[in-house]
Amino acid sequence: DRNIQYLIETELEQAVIRYGAQRGSVIVLNPKTGAILGMANYPAYDPNDYSASPESLFFDPNVSEQYEPGSVFKIITMAAGLDAGAVSPGTFVYDGGHMEVGGRVIYNWDRQGHGNVDMTDVLAQSLNVGIAQVATALGKERFYTYVKRFGFGHLTEIDLSSEGPGTLKTPREANWYESDLGTNSFGQGIAVTPVQIAIA
């Protein structure tokens, strides 16, 4: 959509400059169909003058750059927990500020305990301990089945070159550890592309 494309390119450039960011990316899609309505990166290159830009700008980071998603991934874990019936919006868990999963201690971002919290609080306060409890309630088989069904760990097959599949270890692999269930639940220890996150 040329109007959306123009708007996001303009706004993205202004935002990167305003906030002194190194770069930025935007994807706008139709949530019902997955159709991409606009996709932009800044800095970008002028396709009418390739020679004036460094080659590093020719690859689209929206499809090729893999990164650790962090807390954005909590939405995926919560959606899986709700869909599977492992939790409901009114489910309460106790957050003592830390918990052990597979021999590894997981802490909240603020290193604080938040007491009894429901699933809305877990997301609103971005609680690692709460979301790890959702993942453990799901169990490793169901958790990774949902993560794969959301499209992580493989190509989206978008019609653009140099797409990256991301990185997702599962319990069937030798380098997977029980602690990964806890850390993966809040987006650590996995890699995704921006288009995978948007489509999920």
Tab-separated table of N, CA, C and O in Angstrom, residues 23-112:
chain	number	residue	atom	x	y	z
A	23	ARG	N	19.452	2.442	13.995
A	23	ARG	CA	18.583	2.058	12.883
A	23	ARG	C	17.222	1.668	13.429
A	23	ARG	O	17.033	1.533	14.636
A	24	GLY	N	16.296	1.427	12.521
A	24	GLY	CA	14.959	1.005	12.915
A	24	GLY	C	14.272	0.258	11.795
A	24	GLY	O	14.674	0.361	10.635
A	25	SER	N	13.242	-0.488	12.156
A	25	SER	CA	12.457	-1.253	11.187
A	25	SER	C	10.985	-1.175	11.561
A	25	SER	O	10.639	-1.098	12.739
A	26	VAL	N	10.132	-1.221	10.541
A	26	VAL	CA	8.681	-1.228	10.744
A	26	VAL	C	8.070	-2.227	9.769
A	26	VAL	O	8.452	-2.275	8.602
A	27	ILE	N	7.120	-3.012	10.276
A	27	ILE	CA	6.330	-3.902	9.429
A	27	ILE	C	4.870	-3.625	9.744
A	27	ILE	O	4.472	-3.626	10.906
A	28	VAL	N	4.069	-3.397	8.721
A	28	VAL	CA	2.629	-3.227	8.881
A	28	VAL	C	1.960	-4.330	8.074
A	28	VAL	O	2.229	-4.470	6.877
A	29	LEU	N	1.121	-5.127	8.756
A	29	LEU	CA	0.439	-6.184	8.023
A	29	LEU	C	-1.020	-6.261	8.414
A	29	LEU	O	-1.437	-5.723	9.436
A	30	ASN	N	-1.790	-6.920	7.577
A	30	ASN	CA	-3.192	-7.161	7.860
A	30	ASN	C	-3.265	-8.354	8.801
A	30	ASN	O	-2.867	-9.457	8.430
A	31	PRO	N	-3.757	-8.174	10.034
A	31	PRO	CA	-3.731	-9.275	11.000
A	31	PRO	C	-4.653	-10.435	10.642
A	31	PRO	O	-4.466	-11.537	11.135
A	32	LYS	N	-5.638	-10.204	9.785
A	32	LYS	CA	-6.545	-11.284	9.409
A	32	LYS	C	-5.953	-12.169	8.310
A	32	LYS	O	-6.227	-13.364	8.252
A	33	THR	N	-5.145	-11.575	7.419
A	33	THR	CA	-4.633	-12.335	6.269
A	33	THR	C	-3.122	-12.525	6.301
A	33	THR	O	-2.602	-13.389	5.601
A	34	GLY	N	-2.420	-11.688	7.058
A	34	GLY	CA	-0.962	-11.737	7.048
A	34	GLY	C	-0.343	-10.964	5.898
A	34	GLY	O	0.879	-10.927	5.763
A	35	ALA	N	-1.168	-10.352	5.068
A	35	ALA	CA	-0.644	-9.582	3.926
A	35	ALA	C	0.168	-8.401	4.437
A	35	ALA	O	-0.279	-7.655	5.310
A	36	ILE	N	1.365	-8.238	3.902
A	36	ILE	CA	2.214	-7.115	4.297
A	36	ILE	C	1.780	-5.879	3.523
A	36	ILE	O	1.774	-5.861	2.296
A	37	LEU	N	1.403	-4.849	4.271
A	37	LEU	CA	0.914	-3.609	3.683
A	37	LEU	C	2.030	-2.584	3.540
A	37	LEU	O	1.924	-1.646	2.758
A	38	GLY	N	3.089	-2.740	4.329
A	38	GLY	CA	4.230	-1.844	4.256
A	38	GLY	C	5.361	-2.414	5.087
A	38	GLY	O	5.128	-3.072	6.100
A	39	MET	N	6.588	-2.168	4.642
A	39	MET	CA	7.752	-2.666	5.377
A	39	MET	C	8.908	-1.726	5.056
A	39	MET	O	9.177	-1.454	3.894
A	40	ALA	N	9.562	-1.231	6.112
A	40	ALA	CA	10.620	-0.248	5.897
A	40	ALA	C	11.744	-0.428	6.901
A	40	ALA	O	11.550	-0.965	7.988
A	41	ASN	N	12.915	0.040	6.497
A	41	ASN	CA	14.095	0.078	7.351
A	41	ASN	C	14.760	1.434	7.173
A	41	ASN	O	14.673	2.046	6.114
A	42	TYR	N	15.421	1.874	8.229
A	42	TYR	CA	16.218	3.091	8.121
A	42	TYR	C	17.478	2.904	8.959
A	42	TYR	O	17.379	2.432	10.091
A	43	PRO	N	18.665	3.177	8.408
A	43	PRO	CA	18.911	3.718	7.076
A	43	PRO	C	18.617	2.689	5.986
A	43	PRO	O	18.623	1.498	6.224
A	44	ALA	N	18.368	3.203	4.807
A	44	ALA	CA	18.073	2.370	3.650
A	44	ALA	C	18.929	2.849	2.475
A	44	ALA	O	19.697	3.801	2.616
A	45	TYR	N	18.773	2.187	1.370
A	45	TYR	CA	19.534	2.591	0.188
A	45	TYR	C	18.576	3.062	-0.898
A	45	TYR	O	17.385	2.745	-0.880
A	46	ASP	N	19.101	3.800	-1.847
A	46	ASP	CA	18.315	4.269	-2.976
A	46	ASP	C	18.434	3.225	-4.085
A	46	ASP	O	19.511	3.048	-4.657
A	47	PRO	N	17.370	2.501	-4.412
A	47	PRO	CA	17.475	1.467	-5.439
A	47	PRO	C	17.812	2.022	-6.825
A	47	PRO	O	18.200	1.276	-7.716
A	48	ASN	N	17.660	3.336	-6.989
A	48	ASN	CA	18.033	3.956	-8.264
A	48	ASN	C	19.509	4.315	-8.321
A	48	ASN	O	20.001	4.733	-9.363
A	49	ASP	N	20.208	4.145	-7.159
A	49	ASP	CA	21.634	4.499	-7.113
A	49	ASP	C	22.359	3.581	-6.123
A	49	ASP	O	22.780	4.002	-5.064
A	50	TYR	N	22.454	2.292	-6.507
A	50	TYR	CA	23.100	1.305	-5.639
A	50	TYR	C	24.503	1.699	-5.229
A	50	TYR	O	24.918	1.497	-4.098
A	51	SER	N	25.251	2.258	-6.141
A	51	SER	CA	26.672	2.522	-5.888
A	51	SER	C	26.908	3.556	-4.800
A	51	SER	O	28.002	3.630	-4.242
A	52	ALA	N	25.881	4.329	-4.464
A	52	ALA	CA	26.039	5.374	-3.456
A	52	ALA	C	25.845	4.846	-2.030
A	52	ALA	O	26.011	5.594	-1.075
A	53	SER	N	25.499	3.557	-1.897
A	53	SER	CA	25.203	3.001	-0.572
A	53	SER	C	26.108	1.820	-0.257
A	53	SER	O	26.518	1.091	-1.164
A	54	PRO	N	26.412	1.618	1.023
A	54	PRO	CA	27.202	0.438	1.394
A	54	PRO	C	26.411	-0.849	1.152
A	54	PRO	O	25.185	-0.882	1.315
A	55	GLU	N	27.112	-1.899	0.794
A	55	GLU	CA	26.479	-3.180	0.482
A	55	GLU	C	25.699	-3.744	1.673
A	55	GLU	O	24.720	-4.471	1.502
A	56	SER	N	26.091	-3.393	2.885
A	56	SER	CA	25.415	-3.908	4.082
A	56	SER	C	23.940	-3.501	4.138
A	56	SER	O	23.139	-4.148	4.808
A	57	LEU	N	23.558	-2.445	3.439
A	57	LEU	CA	22.173	-1.985	3.444
A	57	LEU	C	21.293	-2.746	2.456
A	57	LEU	O	20.073	-2.580	2.461
A	58	PHE	N	21.891	-3.584	1.604
A	58	PHE	CA	21.113	-4.275	0.580
A	58	PHE	C	20.263	-5.416	1.148
A	58	PHE	O	19.301	-5.829	0.540
A	59	PHE	N	20.658	-5.944	2.304
A	59	PHE	CA	19.881	-7.017	2.914
A	59	PHE	C	18.795	-6.412	3.792
A	59	PHE	O	19.035	-5.458	4.529
A	60	ASP	N	17.612	-6.971	3.736
A	60	ASP	CA	16.481	-6.450	4.497
A	60	ASP	C	16.496	-7.043	5.898
A	60	ASP	O	16.206	-8.230	6.080
A	61	PRO	N	16.828	-6.263	6.934
A	61	PRO	CA	16.876	-6.810	8.286
A	61	PRO	C	15.535	-7.344	8.781
A	61	PRO	O	15.491	-8.173	9.684
A	62	ASN	N	14.438	-6.895	8.190
A	62	ASN	CA	13.134	-7.411	8.600
A	62	ASN	C	12.994	-8.908	8.338
A	62	ASN	O	12.245	-9.590	9.028
A	63	VAL	N	13.716	-9.409	7.346
A	63	VAL	CA	13.621	-10.834	7.031
A	63	VAL	C	14.921	-11.591	7.283
A	63	VAL	O	14.902	-12.813	7.420
A	64	SER	N	16.042	-10.882	7.351
A	64	SER	CA	17.319	-11.599	7.448
A	64	SER	C	18.023	-11.457	8.793
A	64	SER	O	18.838	-12.304	9.153
A	65	GLU	N	17.731	-10.419	9.549
A	65	GLU	CA	18.433	-10.213	10.814
A	65	GLU	C	17.765	-11.004	11.934
A	65	GLU	O	16.572	-10.877	12.187
A	66	GLN	N	18.559	-11.817	12.609
A	66	GLN	CA	18.053	-12.618	13.712
A	66	GLN	C	18.510	-11.995	15.028
A	66	GLN	O	19.655	-11.575	15.146
A	67	TYR	N	17.598	-11.933	15.991
A	67	TYR	CA	17.912	-11.316	17.280
A	67	TYR	C	17.146	-12.032	18.380
A	67	TYR	O	16.178	-12.750	18.120
A	68	GLU	N	17.577	-11.837	19.612
A	68	GLU	CA	16.900	-12.417	20.761
A	68	GLU	C	15.715	-11.514	21.118
A	68	GLU	O	15.921	-10.352	21.461
A	69	PRO	N	14.477	-12.023	21.056
A	69	PRO	CA	13.321	-11.138	21.200
A	69	PRO	C	13.063	-10.620	22.605
A	69	PRO	O	12.427	-9.585	22.783
A	70	GLY	N	13.515	-11.332	23.636
A	70	GLY	CA	13.270	-10.873	24.996
A	70	GLY	C	11.795	-10.882	25.341
A	70	GLY	O	11.028	-11.725	24.885
A	71	SER	N	11.373	-9.912	26.133
A	71	SER	CA	10.037	-9.927	26.738
A	71	SER	C	8.882	-9.864	25.750
A	71	SER	O	7.755	-10.222	26.103
A	72	VAL	N	9.124	-9.425	24.523
A	72	VAL	CA	8.057	-9.458	23.514
A	72	VAL	C	7.520	-10.882	23.375
A	72	VAL	O	6.340	-11.097	23.101
A	73	PHE	N	8.394	-11.859	23.608
A	73	PHE	CA	8.019	-13.261	23.433
A	73	PHE	C	7.042	-13.752	24.509
A	73	PHE	O	6.412	-14.792	24.345
A	74	LYS	N	6.904	-13.002	25.589
A	74	LYS	CA	5.967	-13.401	26.647
A	74	LYS	C	4.541	-13.509	26.107
A	74	LYS	O	3.745	-14.318	26.595
A	75	ILE	N	4.213	-12.720	25.100
A	75	ILE	CA	2.882	-12.774	24.494
A	75	ILE	C	2.651	-14.140	23.863
A	75	ILE	O	1.555	-14.702	23.947
A	76	ILE	N	3.679	-14.697	23.237
A	76	ILE	CA	3.575	-16.010	22.601
A	76	ILE	C	3.328	-17.082	23.660
A	76	ILE	O	2.438	-17.929	23.518
A	77	THR	N	4.118	-17.041	24.725
A	77	THR	CA	3.962	-18.025	25.803
A	77	THR	C	2.585	-17.919	26.442
A	77	THR	O	1.920	-18.942	26.699
A	78	MET	N	2.124	-16.702	26.686
A	78	MET	CA	0.812	-16.522	27.301
A	78	MET	C	-0.294	-17.005	26.367
A	78	MET	O	-1.245	-17.666	26.819
A	79	ALA	N	-0.197	-16.698	25.083
A	79	ALA	CA	-1.204	-17.162	24.127
A	79	ALA	C	-1.270	-18.684	24.113
A	79	ALA	O	-2.361	-19.268	24.079
A	80	ALA	N	-0.121	-19.333	24.163
A	80	ALA	CA	-0.073	-20.797	24.188
A	80	ALA	C	-0.738	-21.323	25.466
A	80	ALA	O	-1.535	-22.269	25.420
A	81	GLY	N	-0.412	-20.721	26.596
A	81	GLY	CA	-0.989	-21.150	27.868
A	81	GLY	C	-2.494	-20.996	27.898
A	81	GLY	O	-3.218	-21.883	28.384
A	82	LEU	N	-2.997	-19.883	27.369
A	82	LEU	CA	-4.437	-19.641	27.338
A	82	LEU	C	-5.130	-20.610	26.386
A	82	LEU	O	-6.166	-21.192	26.717
A	83	ASP	N	-4.564	-20.793	25.203
A	83	ASP	CA	-5.184	-21.661	24.205
A	83	ASP	C	-5.231	-23.112	24.678
A	83	ASP	O	-6.222	-23.816	24.474
A	84	ALA	N	-4.168	-23.559	25.334
A	84	ALA	CA	-4.094	-24.944	25.807
A	84	ALA	C	-4.903	-25.168	27.077
A	84	ALA	O	-5.094	-26.310	27.498
A	85	GLY	N	-5.356	-24.084	27.707
A	85	GLY	CA	-6.098	-24.210	28.953
A	85	GLY	C	-5.208	-24.442	30.165
A	85	GLY	O	-5.687	-24.784	31.243
A	86	ALA	N	-3.907	-24.227	30.002
A	86	ALA	CA	-2.983	-24.375	31.133
A	86	ALA	C	-3.189	-23.258	32.148
A	86	ALA	O	-2.942	-23.443	33.344
A	87	VAL	N	-3.623	-22.095	31.659
A	87	VAL	CA	-3.957	-20.956	32.514
A	87	VAL	C	-5.181	-20.263	31.923
A	87	VAL	O	-5.540	-20.489	30.767
A	88	SER	N	-5.806	-19.415	32.716
A	88	SER	CA	-6.885	-18.552	32.244
A	88	SER	C	-6.530	-17.136	32.679
A	88	SER	O	-5.620	-16.953	33.496
A	89	PRO	N	-7.212	-16.119	32.170
A	89	PRO	CA	-6.877	-14.756	32.607
A	89	PRO	C	-6.924	-14.578	34.119
A	89	PRO	O	-6.173	-13.798	34.684
A	90	GLY	N	-7.798	-15.325	34.783
A	90	GLY	CA	-7.943	-15.191	36.233
A	90	GLY	C	-7.060	-16.116	37.052
A	90	GLY	O	-7.152	-16.122	38.277
A	91	THR	N	-6.205	-16.880	36.392
A	91	THR	CA	-5.302	-17.767	37.119
A	91	THR	C	-4.281	-16.939	37.893
A	91	THR	O	-3.674	-16.018	37.344
A	92	PHE	N	-4.100	-17.282	39.170
A	92	PHE	CA	-3.098	-16.614	39.995
A	92	PHE	C	-1.901	-17.531	40.181
A	92	PHE	O	-2.053	-18.751	40.310
A	93	VAL	N	-0.712	-16.943	40.184
A	93	VAL	CA	0.515	-17.660	40.534
A	93	VAL	C	1.241	-16.830	41.582
A	93	VAL	O	1.020	-15.620	41.689
A	94	TYR	N	2.093	-17.495	42.331
A	94	TYR	CA	2.876	-16.771	43.327
A	94	TYR	C	4.225	-16.424	42.734
A	94	TYR	O	4.951	-17.285	42.239
A	95	ASP	N	4.571	-15.139	42.766
A	95	ASP	CA	5.847	-14.643	42.262
A	95	ASP	C	6.702	-14.204	43.441
A	95	ASP	O	6.469	-13.156	44.024
A	96	GLY	N	7.663	-15.048	43.800
A	96	GLY	CA	8.568	-14.720	44.896
A	96	GLY	C	9.821	-13.995	44.440
A	96	GLY	O	10.732	-13.772	45.234
A	97	GLY	N	9.870	-13.631	43.148
A	97	GLY	CA	11.023	-12.900	42.622
A	97	GLY	C	12.039	-13.784	41.942
A	97	GLY	O	12.886	-13.300	41.203
A	98	HIS	N	11.939	-15.099	42.170
A	98	HIS	CA	12.845	-16.026	41.479
A	98	HIS	C	12.234	-17.422	41.515
A	98	HIS	O	11.357	-17.720	42.337
A	99	MET	N	12.672	-18.278	40.612
A	99	MET	CA	12.267	-19.677	40.610
A	99	MET	C	13.322	-20.477	39.861
A	99	MET	O	14.085	-19.916	39.067
A	100	GLU	N	13.360	-21.756	40.118
A	100	GLU	CA	14.337	-22.617	39.465
A	100	GLU	C	13.651	-23.453	38.394
A	100	GLU	O	12.591	-24.034	38.620
A	101	VAL	N	14.245	-23.476	37.213
A	101	VAL	CA	13.770	-24.332	36.129
A	101	VAL	C	14.983	-25.075	35.588
A	101	VAL	O	15.939	-24.452	35.102
A	102	GLY	N	14.965	-26.380	35.709
A	102	GLY	CA	16.050	-27.195	35.178
A	102	GLY	C	17.403	-26.881	35.777
A	102	GLY	O	18.421	-26.938	35.080
A	103	GLY	N	17.421	-26.503	37.041
A	103	GLY	CA	18.684	-26.213	37.712
A	103	GLY	C	19.180	-24.790	37.538
A	103	GLY	O	20.217	-24.415	38.071
A	104	ARG	N	18.432	-23.975	36.814
A	104	ARG	CA	18.825	-22.571	36.613
A	104	ARG	C	17.830	-21.670	37.328
A	104	ARG	O	16.612	-21.858	37.207
A	105	VAL	N	18.330	-20.686	38.043
A	105	VAL	CA	17.457	-19.754	38.755
A	105	VAL	C	17.090	-18.601	37.826
A	105	VAL	O	17.949	-17.972	37.208
A	106	ILE	N	15.800	-18.357	37.730
A	106	ILE	CA	15.258	-17.279	36.902
A	106	ILE	C	14.810	-16.156	37.821
A	106	ILE	O	14.166	-16.402	38.845
A	107	TYR	N	15.158	-14.929	37.452
A	107	TYR	CA	14.787	-13.746	38.227
A	107	TYR	C	13.918	-12.821	37.386
A	107	TYR	O	13.991	-12.829	36.152
A	108	ASN	N	13.133	-12.006	38.047
A	108	ASN	CA	12.422	-10.928	37.361
A	108	ASN	C	13.407	-9.844	36.971
A	108	ASN	O	14.490	-9.722	37.549
A	109	TRP	N	13.006	-9.029	36.020
A	109	TRP	CA	13.868	-7.954	35.542
A	109	TRP	C	14.256	-6.996	36.661
A	109	TRP	O	15.345	-6.439	36.665
A	110	ASP	N	13.343	-6.820	37.636
A	110	ASP	CA	13.609	-5.877	38.731
A	110	ASP	C	14.158	-6.565	39.982
A	110	ASP	O	14.351	-5.926	41.013
A	111	ARG	N	14.385	-7.890	39.884
A	111	ARG	CA	14.899	-8.690	41.008
A	111	ARG	C	13.984	-8.637	42.227
A	111	ARG	O	14.425	-8.863	43.344
A	112	GLN	N	12.711	-8.338	42.010
A	112	GLN	CA	11.743	-8.227	43.102
A	112	GLN	C	10.691	-9.320	42.988
A	112	GLN	O	10.388	-9.799	41.895
